[in-house]
Coordinates of C-alpha atoms in Angstrom, one line a residue:
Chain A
X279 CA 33.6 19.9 -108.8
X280 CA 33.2 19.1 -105.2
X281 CA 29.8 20.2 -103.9
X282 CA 27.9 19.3 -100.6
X283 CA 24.3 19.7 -100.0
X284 CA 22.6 19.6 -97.1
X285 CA 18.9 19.5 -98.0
X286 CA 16.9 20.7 -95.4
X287 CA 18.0 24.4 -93.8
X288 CA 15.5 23.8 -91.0
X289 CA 14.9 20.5 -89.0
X290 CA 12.6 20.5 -86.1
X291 CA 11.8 17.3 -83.6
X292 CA 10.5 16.6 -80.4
X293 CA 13.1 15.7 -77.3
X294 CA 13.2 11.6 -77.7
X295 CA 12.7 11.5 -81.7
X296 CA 14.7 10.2 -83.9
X297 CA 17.1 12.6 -86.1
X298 CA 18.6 12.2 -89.3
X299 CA 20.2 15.4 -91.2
X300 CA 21.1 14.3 -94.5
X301 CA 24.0 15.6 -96.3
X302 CA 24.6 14.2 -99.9
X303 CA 28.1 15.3 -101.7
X304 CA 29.6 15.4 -105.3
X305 CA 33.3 14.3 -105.4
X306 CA 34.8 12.4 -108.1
X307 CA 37.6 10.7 -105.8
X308 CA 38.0 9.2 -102.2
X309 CA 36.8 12.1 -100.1
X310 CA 37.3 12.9 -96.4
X311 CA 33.5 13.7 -94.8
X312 CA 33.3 15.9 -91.5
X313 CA 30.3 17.3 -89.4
X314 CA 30.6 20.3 -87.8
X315 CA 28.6 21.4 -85.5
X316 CA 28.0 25.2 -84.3
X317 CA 25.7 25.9 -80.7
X318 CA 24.3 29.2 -79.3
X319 CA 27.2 31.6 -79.0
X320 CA 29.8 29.2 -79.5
X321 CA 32.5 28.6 -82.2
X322 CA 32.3 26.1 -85.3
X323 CA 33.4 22.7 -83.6
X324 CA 33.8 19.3 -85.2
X325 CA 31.8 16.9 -84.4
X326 CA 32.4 13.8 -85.7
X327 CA 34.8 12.5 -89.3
X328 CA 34.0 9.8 -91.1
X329 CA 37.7 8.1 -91.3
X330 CA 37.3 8.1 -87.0
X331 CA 33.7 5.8 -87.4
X332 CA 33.1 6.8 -83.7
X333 CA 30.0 8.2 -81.9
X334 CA 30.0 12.0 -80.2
X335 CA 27.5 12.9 -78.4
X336 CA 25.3 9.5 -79.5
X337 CA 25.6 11.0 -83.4
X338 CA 27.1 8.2 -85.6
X339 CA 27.5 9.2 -89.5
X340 CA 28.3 6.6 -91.9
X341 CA 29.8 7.1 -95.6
X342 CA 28.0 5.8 -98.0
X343 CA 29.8 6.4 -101.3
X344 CA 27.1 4.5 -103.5
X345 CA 24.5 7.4 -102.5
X346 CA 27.3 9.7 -101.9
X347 CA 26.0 10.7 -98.7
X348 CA 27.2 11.1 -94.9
X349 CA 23.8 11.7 -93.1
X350 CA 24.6 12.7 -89.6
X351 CA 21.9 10.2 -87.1
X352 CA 21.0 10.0 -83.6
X353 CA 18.6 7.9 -82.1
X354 CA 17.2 9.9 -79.3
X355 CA 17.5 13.6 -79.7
X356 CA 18.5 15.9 -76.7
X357 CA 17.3 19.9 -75.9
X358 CA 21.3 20.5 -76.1
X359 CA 21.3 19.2 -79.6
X360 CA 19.3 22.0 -80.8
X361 CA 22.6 23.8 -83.0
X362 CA 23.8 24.8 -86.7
X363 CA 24.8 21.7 -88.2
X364 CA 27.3 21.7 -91.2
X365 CA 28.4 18.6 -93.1
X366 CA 31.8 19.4 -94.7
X367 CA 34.0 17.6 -97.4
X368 CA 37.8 17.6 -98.2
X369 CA 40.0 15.8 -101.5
X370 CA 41.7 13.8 -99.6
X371 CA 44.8 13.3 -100.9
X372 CA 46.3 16.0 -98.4
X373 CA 44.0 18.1 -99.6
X374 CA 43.4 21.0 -96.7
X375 CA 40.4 22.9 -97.8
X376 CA 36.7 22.0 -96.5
X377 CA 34.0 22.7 -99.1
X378 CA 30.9 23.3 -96.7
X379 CA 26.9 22.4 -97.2
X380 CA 25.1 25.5 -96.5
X381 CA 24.3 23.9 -93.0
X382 CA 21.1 22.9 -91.0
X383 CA 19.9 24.4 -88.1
X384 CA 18.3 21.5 -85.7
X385 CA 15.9 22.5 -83.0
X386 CA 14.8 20.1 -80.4
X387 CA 11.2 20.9 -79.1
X388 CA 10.6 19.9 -75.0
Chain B
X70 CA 45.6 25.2 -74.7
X71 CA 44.1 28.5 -75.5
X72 CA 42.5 28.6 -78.3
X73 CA 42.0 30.2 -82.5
X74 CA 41.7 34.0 -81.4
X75 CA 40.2 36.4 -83.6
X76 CA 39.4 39.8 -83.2
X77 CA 38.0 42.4 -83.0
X78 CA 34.3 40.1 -82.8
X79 CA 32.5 42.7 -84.4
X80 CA 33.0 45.1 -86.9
X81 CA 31.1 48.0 -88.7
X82 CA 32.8 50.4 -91.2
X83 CA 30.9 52.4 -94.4
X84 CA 31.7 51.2 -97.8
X85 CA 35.0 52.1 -99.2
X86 CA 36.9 51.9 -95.9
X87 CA 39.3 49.6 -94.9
X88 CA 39.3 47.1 -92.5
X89 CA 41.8 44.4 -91.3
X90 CA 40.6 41.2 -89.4
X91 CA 43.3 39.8 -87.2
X92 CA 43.8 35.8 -85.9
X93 CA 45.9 34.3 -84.0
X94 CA 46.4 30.2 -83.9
X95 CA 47.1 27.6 -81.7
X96 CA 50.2 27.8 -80.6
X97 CA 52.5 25.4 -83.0
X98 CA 49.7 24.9 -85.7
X99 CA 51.6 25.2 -88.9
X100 CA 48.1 25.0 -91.0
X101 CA 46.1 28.5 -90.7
X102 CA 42.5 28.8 -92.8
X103 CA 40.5 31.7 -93.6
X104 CA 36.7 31.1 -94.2
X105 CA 33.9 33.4 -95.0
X106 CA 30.0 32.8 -94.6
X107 CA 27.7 35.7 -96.4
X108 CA 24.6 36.2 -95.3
X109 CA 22.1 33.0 -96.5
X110 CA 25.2 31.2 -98.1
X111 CA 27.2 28.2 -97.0
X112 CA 30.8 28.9 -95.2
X113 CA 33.7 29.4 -98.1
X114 CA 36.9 28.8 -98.2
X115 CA 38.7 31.9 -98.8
X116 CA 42.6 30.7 -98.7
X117 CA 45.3 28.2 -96.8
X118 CA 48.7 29.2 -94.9
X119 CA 51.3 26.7 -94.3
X120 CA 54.1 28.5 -92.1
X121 CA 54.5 32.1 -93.6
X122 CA 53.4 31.2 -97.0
X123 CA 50.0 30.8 -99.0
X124 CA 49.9 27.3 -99.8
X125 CA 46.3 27.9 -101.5
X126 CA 44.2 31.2 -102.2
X127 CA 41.9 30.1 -104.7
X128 CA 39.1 31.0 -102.6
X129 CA 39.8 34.7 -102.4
X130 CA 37.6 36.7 -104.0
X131 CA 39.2 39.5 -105.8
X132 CA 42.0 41.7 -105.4
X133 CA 40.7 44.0 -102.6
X134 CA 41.6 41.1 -100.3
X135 CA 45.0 40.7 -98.6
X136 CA 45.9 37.9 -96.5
X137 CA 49.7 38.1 -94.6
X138 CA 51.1 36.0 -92.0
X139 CA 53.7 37.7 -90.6
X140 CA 56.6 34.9 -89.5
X141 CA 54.4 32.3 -89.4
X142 CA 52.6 33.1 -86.5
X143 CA 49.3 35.4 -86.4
X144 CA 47.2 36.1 -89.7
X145 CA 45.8 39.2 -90.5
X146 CA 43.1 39.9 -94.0
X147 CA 42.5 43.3 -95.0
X148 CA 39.3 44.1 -97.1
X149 CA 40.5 47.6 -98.6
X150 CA 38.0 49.0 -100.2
X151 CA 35.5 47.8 -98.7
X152 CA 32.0 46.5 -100.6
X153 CA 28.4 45.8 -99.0
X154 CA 29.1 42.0 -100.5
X155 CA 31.7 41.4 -98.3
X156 CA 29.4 41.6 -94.9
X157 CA 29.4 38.2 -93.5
X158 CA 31.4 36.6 -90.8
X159 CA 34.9 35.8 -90.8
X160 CA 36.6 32.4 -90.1
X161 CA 40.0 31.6 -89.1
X162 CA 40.9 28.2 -88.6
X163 CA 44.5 26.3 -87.7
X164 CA 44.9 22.7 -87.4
X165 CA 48.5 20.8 -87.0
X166 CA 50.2 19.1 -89.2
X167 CA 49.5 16.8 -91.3
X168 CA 46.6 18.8 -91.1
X169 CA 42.7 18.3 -92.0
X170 CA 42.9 14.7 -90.5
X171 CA 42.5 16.0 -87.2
X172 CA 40.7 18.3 -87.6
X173 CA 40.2 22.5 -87.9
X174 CA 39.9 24.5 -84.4
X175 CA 38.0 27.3 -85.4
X176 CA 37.9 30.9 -83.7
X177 CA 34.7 32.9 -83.2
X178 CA 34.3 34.6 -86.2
X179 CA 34.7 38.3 -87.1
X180 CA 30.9 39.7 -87.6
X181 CA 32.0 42.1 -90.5
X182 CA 29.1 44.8 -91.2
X183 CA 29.6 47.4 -94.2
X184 CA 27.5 49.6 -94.4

C-alpha cells in the first residue's frame, strides 16, 4: 500500500533557523515524491519534485529511498515560509493519483 | 493562463440535500483530479478524468457521489444525499499530458459545510 507520513502536524522556528519537515513514505516500487506547499488564502501549489532536484524558494528535498523519505530542508527560514506543507507520492509508472501525508503547518516566528 | 476554477467557494446545505461542485481546468489539460480533505485528515484522492472519461475512481467514496465531465471540458461532482461526513473541502486539479510529471494546478477548493 502506498502511505506517506508526515510526522509532525505542527513545526514552529525562529526567522534564520534551520528547517527540516520530514516526510517518510511506504511504496514498494520506484515512486515519484512531490511537496506541495499551501500559504494563507491561496491554493495548493507545488513546490518542488524530486525527479526536477532543483531548489524553490531555497527548499532542496532529496530522495532517500534507503529511509524512504523526502524531508523537505531549508537553511535559513523566511516569515513568508510560514504555510501548510504537504509531501505527496505517486506510482510512477504513469501513475496519476497523489497519495498525500496529512501535511505540516510551518510557522516562522520574527 | 487563467487558472483551475472552481466554484461556488463555499457551500452550506442541511443533510440530505444535494449539492453539485463545479470546476473548470486549464484550458487544453486533458488530466482533471478530484481531491477531498475532511476535517483533521490528509487530502484524498477521490477519482481521475482523462478527456470525457474516468480513467480512475477508486477514491470515490460511495455511491452518493457522481463525477461527469461533460465533453471533456468542465467537471462537475454531485453529493446527493448529502451526509455530515462529507464536510471538507473540495479539490479539483488538471495537469497536461503526460500528466503528474509536471505537475497538478490546483483550484481553490470548494469549502463544503452540511449541516
Amino acid at each position: 500500500a502506498q502511505r506517506v507520513t508526515q510526522p509532525e502536524k505542527l513545526l514552529s522556528v525562529f526567522k534564520g533557523a534551520p528547517v527540516e519537515l520530514k516526510c517518510n513514505y511506504s511504496y514498494s516500487g520506484s515512486p515519484e515524491l512531490f511537496w506541495y506547499v499551501q500559504y494563507s488564502r491561496q491554493r495548493l501549489q507545488l513546490l518542488l519534485r524530486h525527479i526536477s532536484r532543483e531548489s524553490i524558494k531555497g527548499f532542496t528535498a532529496d530522495l532517500n529511498k534507503g529511509e524512504t523519505s523526502f524531508h523537505l530542508k531549508k537553511p535559513f527560514a523566511q516569515e513568508e515560509d510560514s504555510a501548510m506543507y504537504y509531501c505527496a507520492l505517486s506510482g510512477g509508472q504513469g501513475a496519476q493519483k497523489l497519495v498525500f501525508g496529512q501535511g505540516t503547518r510551518l510557522t516562522i516566528n520574527p | 493562463e487563467a487558472g483551475v476554477t472552481q466554484f461556488p467557494s463555499h457551500s452550506v446545505i442541511e443533510k440530505g440535500q444535494t449539492v453539485t461542485l463545479r470546476c473548470d481546468p486549464i484550458s487544453g489539460h486533458d488530466n482533471l483530479y478530484w481531491y477531498r480533505r475532511v476535517m483533521g485528515k490528509e487530502i484524498k484522492f477521490l477519482l481521475h478524468f482523462v478527456k470525457e472519461s474516468k480513467q480512475d475512481e477508486s477514491g470515490m467514496p460511495n455511491n452518493r457521489f457522481l463525477a461527469e465531465r461533460t465533453g471533456g471540458t468542465y467537471s462537475t461532482l454531485k453529493v446527493q444525499p448529502a451526509e455530515l461526513e462529507d464536510s471538507g473541502v473540495y479539490f479539483c486539479a488538471s495537469s497536461p499530458n503526460p500528466g503528474l510529471s509536471y505537475g497538478y494546478t490546483f483550484g481553490s477548493g470548494t469549502r463544503l459545510t452540511v449541516v
